[in-house]
Tab-separated table of N, CA and C in Angstrom:
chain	number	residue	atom	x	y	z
V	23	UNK	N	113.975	86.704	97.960
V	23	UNK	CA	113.311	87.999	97.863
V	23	UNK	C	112.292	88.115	98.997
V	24	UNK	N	112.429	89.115	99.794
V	24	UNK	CA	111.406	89.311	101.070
V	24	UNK	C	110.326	90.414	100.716
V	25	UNK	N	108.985	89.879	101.024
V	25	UNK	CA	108.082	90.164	101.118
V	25	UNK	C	107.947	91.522	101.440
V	26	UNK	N	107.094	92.256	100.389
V	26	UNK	CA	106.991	93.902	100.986
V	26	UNK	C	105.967	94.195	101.543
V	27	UNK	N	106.313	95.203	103.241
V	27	UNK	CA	105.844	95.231	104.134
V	27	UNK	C	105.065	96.826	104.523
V	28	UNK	N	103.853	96.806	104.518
V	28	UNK	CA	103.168	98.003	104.630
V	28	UNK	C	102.636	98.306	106.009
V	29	UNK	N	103.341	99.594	106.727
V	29	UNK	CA	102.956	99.378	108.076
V	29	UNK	C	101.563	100.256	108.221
V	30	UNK	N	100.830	99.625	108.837
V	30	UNK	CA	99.805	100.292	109.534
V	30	UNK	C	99.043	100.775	110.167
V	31	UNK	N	99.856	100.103	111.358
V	31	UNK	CA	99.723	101.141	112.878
V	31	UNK	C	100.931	100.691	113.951
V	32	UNK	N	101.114	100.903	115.207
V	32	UNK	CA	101.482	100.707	116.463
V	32	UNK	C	100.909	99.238	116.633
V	33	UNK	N	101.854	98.070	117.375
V	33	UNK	CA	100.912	97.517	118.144
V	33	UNK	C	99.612	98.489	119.120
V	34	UNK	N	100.767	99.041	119.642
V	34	UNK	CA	100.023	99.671	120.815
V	34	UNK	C	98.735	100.484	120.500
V	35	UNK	N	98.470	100.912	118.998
V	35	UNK	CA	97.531	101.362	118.662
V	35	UNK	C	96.248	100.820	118.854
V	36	UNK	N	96.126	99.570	119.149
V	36	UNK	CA	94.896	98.261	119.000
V	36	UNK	C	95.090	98.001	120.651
V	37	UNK	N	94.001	98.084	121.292
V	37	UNK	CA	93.745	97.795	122.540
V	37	UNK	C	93.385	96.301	122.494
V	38	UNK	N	94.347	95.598	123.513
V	38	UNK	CA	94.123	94.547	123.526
V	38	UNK	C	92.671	94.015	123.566
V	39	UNK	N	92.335	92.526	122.821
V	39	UNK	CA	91.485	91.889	123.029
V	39	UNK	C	90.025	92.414	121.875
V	40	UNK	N	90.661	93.488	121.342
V	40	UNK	CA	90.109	94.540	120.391
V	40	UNK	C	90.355	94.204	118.815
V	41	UNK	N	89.639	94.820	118.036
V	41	UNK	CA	89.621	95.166	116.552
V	41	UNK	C	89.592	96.422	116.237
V	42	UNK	N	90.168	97.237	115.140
V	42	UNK	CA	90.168	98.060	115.101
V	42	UNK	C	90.015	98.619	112.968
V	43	UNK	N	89.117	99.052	112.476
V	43	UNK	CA	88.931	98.767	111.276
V	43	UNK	C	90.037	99.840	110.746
V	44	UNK	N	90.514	99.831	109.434
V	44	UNK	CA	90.989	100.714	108.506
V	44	UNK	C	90.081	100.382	107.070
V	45	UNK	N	90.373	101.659	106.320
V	45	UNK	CA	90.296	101.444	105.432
V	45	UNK	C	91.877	102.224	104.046
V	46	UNK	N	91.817	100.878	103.472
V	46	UNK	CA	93.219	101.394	102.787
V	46	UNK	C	92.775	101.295	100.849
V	47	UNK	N	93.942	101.673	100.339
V	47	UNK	CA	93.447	101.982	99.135
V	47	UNK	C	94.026	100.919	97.925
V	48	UNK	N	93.721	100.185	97.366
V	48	UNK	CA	94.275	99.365	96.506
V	48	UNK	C	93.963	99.236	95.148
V	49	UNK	N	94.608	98.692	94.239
V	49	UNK	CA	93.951	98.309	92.692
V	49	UNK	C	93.227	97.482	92.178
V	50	UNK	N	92.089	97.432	91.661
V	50	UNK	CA	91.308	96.233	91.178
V	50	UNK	C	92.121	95.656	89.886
V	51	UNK	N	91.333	94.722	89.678
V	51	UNK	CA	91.803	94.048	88.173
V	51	UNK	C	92.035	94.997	87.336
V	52	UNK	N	91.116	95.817	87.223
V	52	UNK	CA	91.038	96.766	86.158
V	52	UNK	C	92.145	97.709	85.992
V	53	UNK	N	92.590	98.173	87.088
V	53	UNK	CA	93.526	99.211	87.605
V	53	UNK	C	92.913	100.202	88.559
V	54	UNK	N	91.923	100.438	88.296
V	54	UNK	CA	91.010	101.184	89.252
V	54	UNK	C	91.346	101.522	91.068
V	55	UNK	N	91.371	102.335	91.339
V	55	UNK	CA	91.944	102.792	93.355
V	55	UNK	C	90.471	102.207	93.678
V	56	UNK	N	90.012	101.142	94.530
V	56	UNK	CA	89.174	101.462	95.550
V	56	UNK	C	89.395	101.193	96.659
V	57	UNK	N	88.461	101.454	97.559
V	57	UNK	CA	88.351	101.388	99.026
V	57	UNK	C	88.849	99.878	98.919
V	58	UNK	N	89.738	99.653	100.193
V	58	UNK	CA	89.576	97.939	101.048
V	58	UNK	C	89.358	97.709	102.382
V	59	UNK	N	88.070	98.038	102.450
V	59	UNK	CA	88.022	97.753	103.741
V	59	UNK	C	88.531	96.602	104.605
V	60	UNK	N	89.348	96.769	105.717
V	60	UNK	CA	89.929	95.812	106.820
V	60	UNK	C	89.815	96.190	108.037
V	61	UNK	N	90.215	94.450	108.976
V	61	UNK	CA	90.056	95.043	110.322
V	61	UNK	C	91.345	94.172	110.841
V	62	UNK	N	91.493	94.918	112.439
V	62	UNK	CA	93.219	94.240	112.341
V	62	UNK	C	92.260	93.471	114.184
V	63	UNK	N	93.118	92.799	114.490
V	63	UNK	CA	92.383	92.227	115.909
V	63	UNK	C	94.085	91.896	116.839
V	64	UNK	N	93.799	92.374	117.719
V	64	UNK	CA	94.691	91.914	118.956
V	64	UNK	C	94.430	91.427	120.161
V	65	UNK	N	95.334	90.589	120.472
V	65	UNK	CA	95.229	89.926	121.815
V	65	UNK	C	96.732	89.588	121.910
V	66	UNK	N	97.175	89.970	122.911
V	66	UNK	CA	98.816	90.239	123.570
V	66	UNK	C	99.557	91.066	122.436
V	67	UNK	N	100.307	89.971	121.785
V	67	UNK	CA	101.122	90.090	120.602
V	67	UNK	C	100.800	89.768	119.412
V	68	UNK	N	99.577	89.044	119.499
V	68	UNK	CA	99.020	88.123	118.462
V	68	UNK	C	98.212	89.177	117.603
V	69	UNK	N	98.407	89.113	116.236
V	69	UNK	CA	97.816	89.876	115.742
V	69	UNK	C	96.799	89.046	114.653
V	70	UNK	N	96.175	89.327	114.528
V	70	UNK	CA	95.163	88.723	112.629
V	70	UNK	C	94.667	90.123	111.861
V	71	UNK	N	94.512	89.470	110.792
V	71	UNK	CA	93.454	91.051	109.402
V	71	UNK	C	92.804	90.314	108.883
V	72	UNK	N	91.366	90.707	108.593
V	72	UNK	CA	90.636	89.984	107.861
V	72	UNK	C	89.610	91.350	106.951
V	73	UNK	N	89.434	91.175	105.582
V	73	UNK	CA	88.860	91.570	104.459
V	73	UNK	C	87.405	92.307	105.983
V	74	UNK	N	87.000	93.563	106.365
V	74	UNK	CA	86.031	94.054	106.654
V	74	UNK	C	84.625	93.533	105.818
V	75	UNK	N	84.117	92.068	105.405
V	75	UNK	CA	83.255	91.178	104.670
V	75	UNK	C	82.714	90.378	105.069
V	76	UNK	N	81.454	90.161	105.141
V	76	UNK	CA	81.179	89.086	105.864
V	76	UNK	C	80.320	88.028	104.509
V	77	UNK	N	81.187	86.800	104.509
V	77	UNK	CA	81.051	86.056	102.927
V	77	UNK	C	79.757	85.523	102.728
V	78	UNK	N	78.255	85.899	104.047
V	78	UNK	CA	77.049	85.852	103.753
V	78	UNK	C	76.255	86.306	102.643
V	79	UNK	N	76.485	87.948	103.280
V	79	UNK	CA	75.845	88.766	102.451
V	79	UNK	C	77.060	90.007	101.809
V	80	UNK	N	78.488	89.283	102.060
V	80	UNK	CA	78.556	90.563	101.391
V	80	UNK	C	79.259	92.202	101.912
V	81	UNK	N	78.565	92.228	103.189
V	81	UNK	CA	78.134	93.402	103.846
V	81	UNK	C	79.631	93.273	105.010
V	82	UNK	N	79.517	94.347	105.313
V	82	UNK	CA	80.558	95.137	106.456
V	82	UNK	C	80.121	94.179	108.064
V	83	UNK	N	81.235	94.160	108.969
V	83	UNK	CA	80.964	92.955	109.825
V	83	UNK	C	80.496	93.868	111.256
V	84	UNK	N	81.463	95.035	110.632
V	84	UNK	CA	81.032	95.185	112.579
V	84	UNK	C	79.576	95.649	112.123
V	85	UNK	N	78.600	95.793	113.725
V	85	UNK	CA	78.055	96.051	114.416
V	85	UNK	C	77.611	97.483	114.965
V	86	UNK	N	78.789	98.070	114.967
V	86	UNK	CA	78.787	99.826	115.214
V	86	UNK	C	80.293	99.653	114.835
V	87	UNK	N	80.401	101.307	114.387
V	87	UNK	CA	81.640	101.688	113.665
V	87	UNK	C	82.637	101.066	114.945
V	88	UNK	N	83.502	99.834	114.438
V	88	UNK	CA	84.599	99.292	115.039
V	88	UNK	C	84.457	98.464	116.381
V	89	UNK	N	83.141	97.769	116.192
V	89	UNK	CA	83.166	96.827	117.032
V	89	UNK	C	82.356	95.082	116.229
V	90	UNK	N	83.387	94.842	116.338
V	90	UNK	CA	83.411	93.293	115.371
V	90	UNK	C	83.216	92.102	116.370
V	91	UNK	N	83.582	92.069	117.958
V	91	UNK	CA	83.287	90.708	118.365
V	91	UNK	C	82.413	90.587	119.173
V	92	UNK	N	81.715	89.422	119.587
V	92	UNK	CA	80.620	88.989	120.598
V	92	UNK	C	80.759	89.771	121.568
V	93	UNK	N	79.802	89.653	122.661
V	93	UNK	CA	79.470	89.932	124.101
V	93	UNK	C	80.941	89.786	124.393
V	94	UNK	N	81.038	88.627	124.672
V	94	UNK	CA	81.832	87.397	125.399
V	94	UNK	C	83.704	88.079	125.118
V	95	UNK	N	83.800	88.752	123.695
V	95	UNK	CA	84.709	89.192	123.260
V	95	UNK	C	85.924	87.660	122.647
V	96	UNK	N	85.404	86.672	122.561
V	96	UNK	CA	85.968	85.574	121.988
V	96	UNK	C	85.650	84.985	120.555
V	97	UNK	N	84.703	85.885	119.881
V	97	UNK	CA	84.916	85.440	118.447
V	97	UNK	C	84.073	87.022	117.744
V	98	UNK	N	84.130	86.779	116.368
V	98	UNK	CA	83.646	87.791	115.412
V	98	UNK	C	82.365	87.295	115.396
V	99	UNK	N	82.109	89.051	115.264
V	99	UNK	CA	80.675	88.639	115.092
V	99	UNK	C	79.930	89.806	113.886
V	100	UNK	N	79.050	89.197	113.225
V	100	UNK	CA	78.625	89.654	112.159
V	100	UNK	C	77.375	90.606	112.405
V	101	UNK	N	77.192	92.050	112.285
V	101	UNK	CA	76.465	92.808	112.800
V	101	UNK	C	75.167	92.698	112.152
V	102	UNK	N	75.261	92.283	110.471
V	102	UNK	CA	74.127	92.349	109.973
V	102	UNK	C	72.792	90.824	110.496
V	103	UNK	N	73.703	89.702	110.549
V	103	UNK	CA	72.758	88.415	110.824
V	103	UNK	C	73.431	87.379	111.604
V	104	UNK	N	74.446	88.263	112.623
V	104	UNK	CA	75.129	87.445	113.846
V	104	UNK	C	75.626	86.152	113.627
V	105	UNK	N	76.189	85.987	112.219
V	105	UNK	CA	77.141	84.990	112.533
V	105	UNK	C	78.894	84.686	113.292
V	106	UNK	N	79.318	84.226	113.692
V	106	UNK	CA	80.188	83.568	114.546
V	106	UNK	C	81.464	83.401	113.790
V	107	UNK	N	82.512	84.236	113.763
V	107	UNK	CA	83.476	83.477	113.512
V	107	UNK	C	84.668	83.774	114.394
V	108	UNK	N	85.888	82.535	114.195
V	108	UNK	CA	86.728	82.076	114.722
V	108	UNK	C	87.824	83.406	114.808
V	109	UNK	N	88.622	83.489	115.924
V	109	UNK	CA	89.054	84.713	115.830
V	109	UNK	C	90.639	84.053	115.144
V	110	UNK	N	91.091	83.008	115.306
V	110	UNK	CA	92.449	83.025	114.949
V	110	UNK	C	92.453	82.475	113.291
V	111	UNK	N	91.387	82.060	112.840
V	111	UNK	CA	90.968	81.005	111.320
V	111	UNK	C	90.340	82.236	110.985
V	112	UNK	N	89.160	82.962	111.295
V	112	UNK	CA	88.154	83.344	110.679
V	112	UNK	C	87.278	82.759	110.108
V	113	UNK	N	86.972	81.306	110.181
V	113	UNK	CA	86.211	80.104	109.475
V	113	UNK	C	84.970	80.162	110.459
V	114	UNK	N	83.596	80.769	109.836
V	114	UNK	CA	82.343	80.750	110.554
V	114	UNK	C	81.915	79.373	111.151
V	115	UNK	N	82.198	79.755	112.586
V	115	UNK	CA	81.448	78.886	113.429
V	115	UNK	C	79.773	78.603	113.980
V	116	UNK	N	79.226	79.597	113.750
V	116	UNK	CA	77.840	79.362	113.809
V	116	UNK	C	77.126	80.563	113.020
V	117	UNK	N	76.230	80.592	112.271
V	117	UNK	CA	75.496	81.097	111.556
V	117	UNK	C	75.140	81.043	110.150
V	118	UNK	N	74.388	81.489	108.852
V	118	UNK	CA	74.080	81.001	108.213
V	118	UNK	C	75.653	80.913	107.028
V	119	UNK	N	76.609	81.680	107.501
V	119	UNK	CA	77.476	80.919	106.572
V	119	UNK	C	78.628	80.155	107.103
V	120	UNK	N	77.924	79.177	107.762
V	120	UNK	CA	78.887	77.757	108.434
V	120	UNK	C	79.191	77.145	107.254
V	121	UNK	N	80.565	76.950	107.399
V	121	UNK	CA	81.344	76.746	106.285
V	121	UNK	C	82.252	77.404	105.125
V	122	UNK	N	82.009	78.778	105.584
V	122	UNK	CA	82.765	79.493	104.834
V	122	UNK	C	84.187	80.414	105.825
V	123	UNK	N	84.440	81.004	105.198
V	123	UNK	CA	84.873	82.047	106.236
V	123	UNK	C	85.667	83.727	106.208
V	124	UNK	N	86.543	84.120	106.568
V	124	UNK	CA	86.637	85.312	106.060
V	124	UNK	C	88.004	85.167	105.458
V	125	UNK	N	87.756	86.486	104.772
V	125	UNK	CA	88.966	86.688	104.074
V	125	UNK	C	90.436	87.311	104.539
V	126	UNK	N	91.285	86.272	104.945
V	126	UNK	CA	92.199	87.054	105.425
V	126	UNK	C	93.572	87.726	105.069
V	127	UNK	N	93.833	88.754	106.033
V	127	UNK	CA	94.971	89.318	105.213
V	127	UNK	C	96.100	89.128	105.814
V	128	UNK	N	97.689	88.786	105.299
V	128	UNK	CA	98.676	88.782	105.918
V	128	UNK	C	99.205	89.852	106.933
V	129	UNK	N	99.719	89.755	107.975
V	129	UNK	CA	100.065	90.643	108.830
V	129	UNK	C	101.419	90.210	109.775
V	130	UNK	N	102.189	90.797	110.009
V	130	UNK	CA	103.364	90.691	110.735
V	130	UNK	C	103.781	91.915	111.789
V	131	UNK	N	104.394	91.372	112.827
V	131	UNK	CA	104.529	92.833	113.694
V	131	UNK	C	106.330	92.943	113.636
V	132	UNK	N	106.501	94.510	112.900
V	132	UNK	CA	108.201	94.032	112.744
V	132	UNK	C	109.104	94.719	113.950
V	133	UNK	N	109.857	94.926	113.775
V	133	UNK	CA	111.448	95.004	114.770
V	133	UNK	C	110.810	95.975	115.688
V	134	UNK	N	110.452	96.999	115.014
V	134	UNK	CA	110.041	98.425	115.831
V	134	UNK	C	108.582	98.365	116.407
V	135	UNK	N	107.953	97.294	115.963
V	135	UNK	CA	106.652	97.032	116.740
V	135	UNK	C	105.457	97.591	116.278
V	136	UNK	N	105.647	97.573	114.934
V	136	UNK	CA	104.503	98.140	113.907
V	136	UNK	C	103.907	97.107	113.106
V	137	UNK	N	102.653	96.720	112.934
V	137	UNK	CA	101.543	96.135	112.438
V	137	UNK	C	101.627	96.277	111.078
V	138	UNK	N	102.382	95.356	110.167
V	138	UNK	CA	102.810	95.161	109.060
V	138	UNK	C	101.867	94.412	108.045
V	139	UNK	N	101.308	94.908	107.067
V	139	UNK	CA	100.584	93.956	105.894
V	139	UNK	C	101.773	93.173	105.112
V	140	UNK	N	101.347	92.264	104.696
V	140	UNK	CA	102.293	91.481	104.056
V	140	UNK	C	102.138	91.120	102.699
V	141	UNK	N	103.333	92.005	101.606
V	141	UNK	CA	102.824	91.442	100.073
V	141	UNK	C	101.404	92.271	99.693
V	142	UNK	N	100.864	93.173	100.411
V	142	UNK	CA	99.775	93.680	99.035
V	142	UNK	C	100.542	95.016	98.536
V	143	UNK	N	99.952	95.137	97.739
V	143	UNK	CA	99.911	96.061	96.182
V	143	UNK	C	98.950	97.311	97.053
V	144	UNK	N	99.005	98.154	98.006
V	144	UNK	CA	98.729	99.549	97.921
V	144	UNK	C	98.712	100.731	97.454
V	145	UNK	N	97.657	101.393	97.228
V	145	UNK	CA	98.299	103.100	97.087
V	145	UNK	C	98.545	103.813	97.639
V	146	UNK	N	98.972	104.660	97.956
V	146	UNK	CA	100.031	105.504	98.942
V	146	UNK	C	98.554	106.939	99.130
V	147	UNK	N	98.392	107.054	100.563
V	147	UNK	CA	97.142	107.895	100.999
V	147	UNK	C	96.875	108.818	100.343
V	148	UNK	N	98.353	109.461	99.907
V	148	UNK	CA	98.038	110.823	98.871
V	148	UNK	C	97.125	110.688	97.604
V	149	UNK	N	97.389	109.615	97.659
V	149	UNK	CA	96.822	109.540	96.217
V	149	UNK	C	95.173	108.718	96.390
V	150	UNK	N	94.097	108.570	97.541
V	150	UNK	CA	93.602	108.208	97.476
V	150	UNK	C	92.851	108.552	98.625
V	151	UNK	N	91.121	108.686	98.630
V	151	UNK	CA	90.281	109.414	99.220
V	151	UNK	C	89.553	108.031	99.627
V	152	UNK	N	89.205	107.265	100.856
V	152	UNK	CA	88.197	106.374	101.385
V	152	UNK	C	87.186	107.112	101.623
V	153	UNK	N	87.087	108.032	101.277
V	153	UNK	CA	85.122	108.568	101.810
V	153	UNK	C	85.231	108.614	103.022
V	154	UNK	N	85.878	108.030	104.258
V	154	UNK	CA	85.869	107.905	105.680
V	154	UNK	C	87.007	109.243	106.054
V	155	UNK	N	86.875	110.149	105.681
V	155	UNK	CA	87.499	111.721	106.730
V	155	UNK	C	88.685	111.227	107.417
V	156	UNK	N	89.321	110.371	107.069
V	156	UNK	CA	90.602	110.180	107.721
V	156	UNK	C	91.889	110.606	107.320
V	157	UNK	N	91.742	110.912	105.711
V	157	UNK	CA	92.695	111.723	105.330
V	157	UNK	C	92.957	112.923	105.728
């Protein structure tokens, strides 16, 4: 049985070397729609997603709306108390939550070259409002 695949953008949509946040709509335990915030990151072909969380405090990672990595552009960086993490692990490399890391999400790029989630349980846009005007 193969894994069901939710596309969510273009490669080409994500400028290399870049992150680019969404927010999509899913079910809690409860049953409940809320927000999930994510961010997708590219470099060539290589793609990662990680939970928009930073497992300090909690709080949203980027920095300004959709910018998540260092100066340097070689790791994540946490906007609220600048911690460091790994861009291909997500496992914080320097700051106060060394040792933890982020939450990541499956992602695949398929035949046609679209940025695929892998295996979650979504709701379909119609049916769901992120507060973020993108609908």
């Amino acid at each position: 049985m193969s894994a069901e695949l939710f596309a969510v953008c273009a490669l080409e949509d994500i400028p290399n070397r870049r992150a680019v946040p969404y927010v999509l709509g899913r079910r809690n335990e409860t049953g409940d729609v809320v927000p999930w915030p994510i961010f997708i990151l590219r470099w060539g072909r290589n793609v990662r997603a990680y939970e928009n969380r930073c497992p300090h405090r909690d709080t949203h990672l980027d920095w300004d709306r959709g910018e998540f990595l260092d100066a340097d552009g070689t790791r994540i960086q946490c906007g609220k108390h600048g911690a460091l993490f790994d861009l291909g692990t997500g496992q914080c490399v320097d700051g106060p939550c060394l040792g933890k890391g982020l939450t990541p999400v499956d992602v695949t790029i398929d035949a046609e070259g679209d940025i695929c989630l892998i295996g979650v349980d979504l709701v379909e846009e119609d049916d769901f409002d992120s507060g973020q005007g993108a609908e």
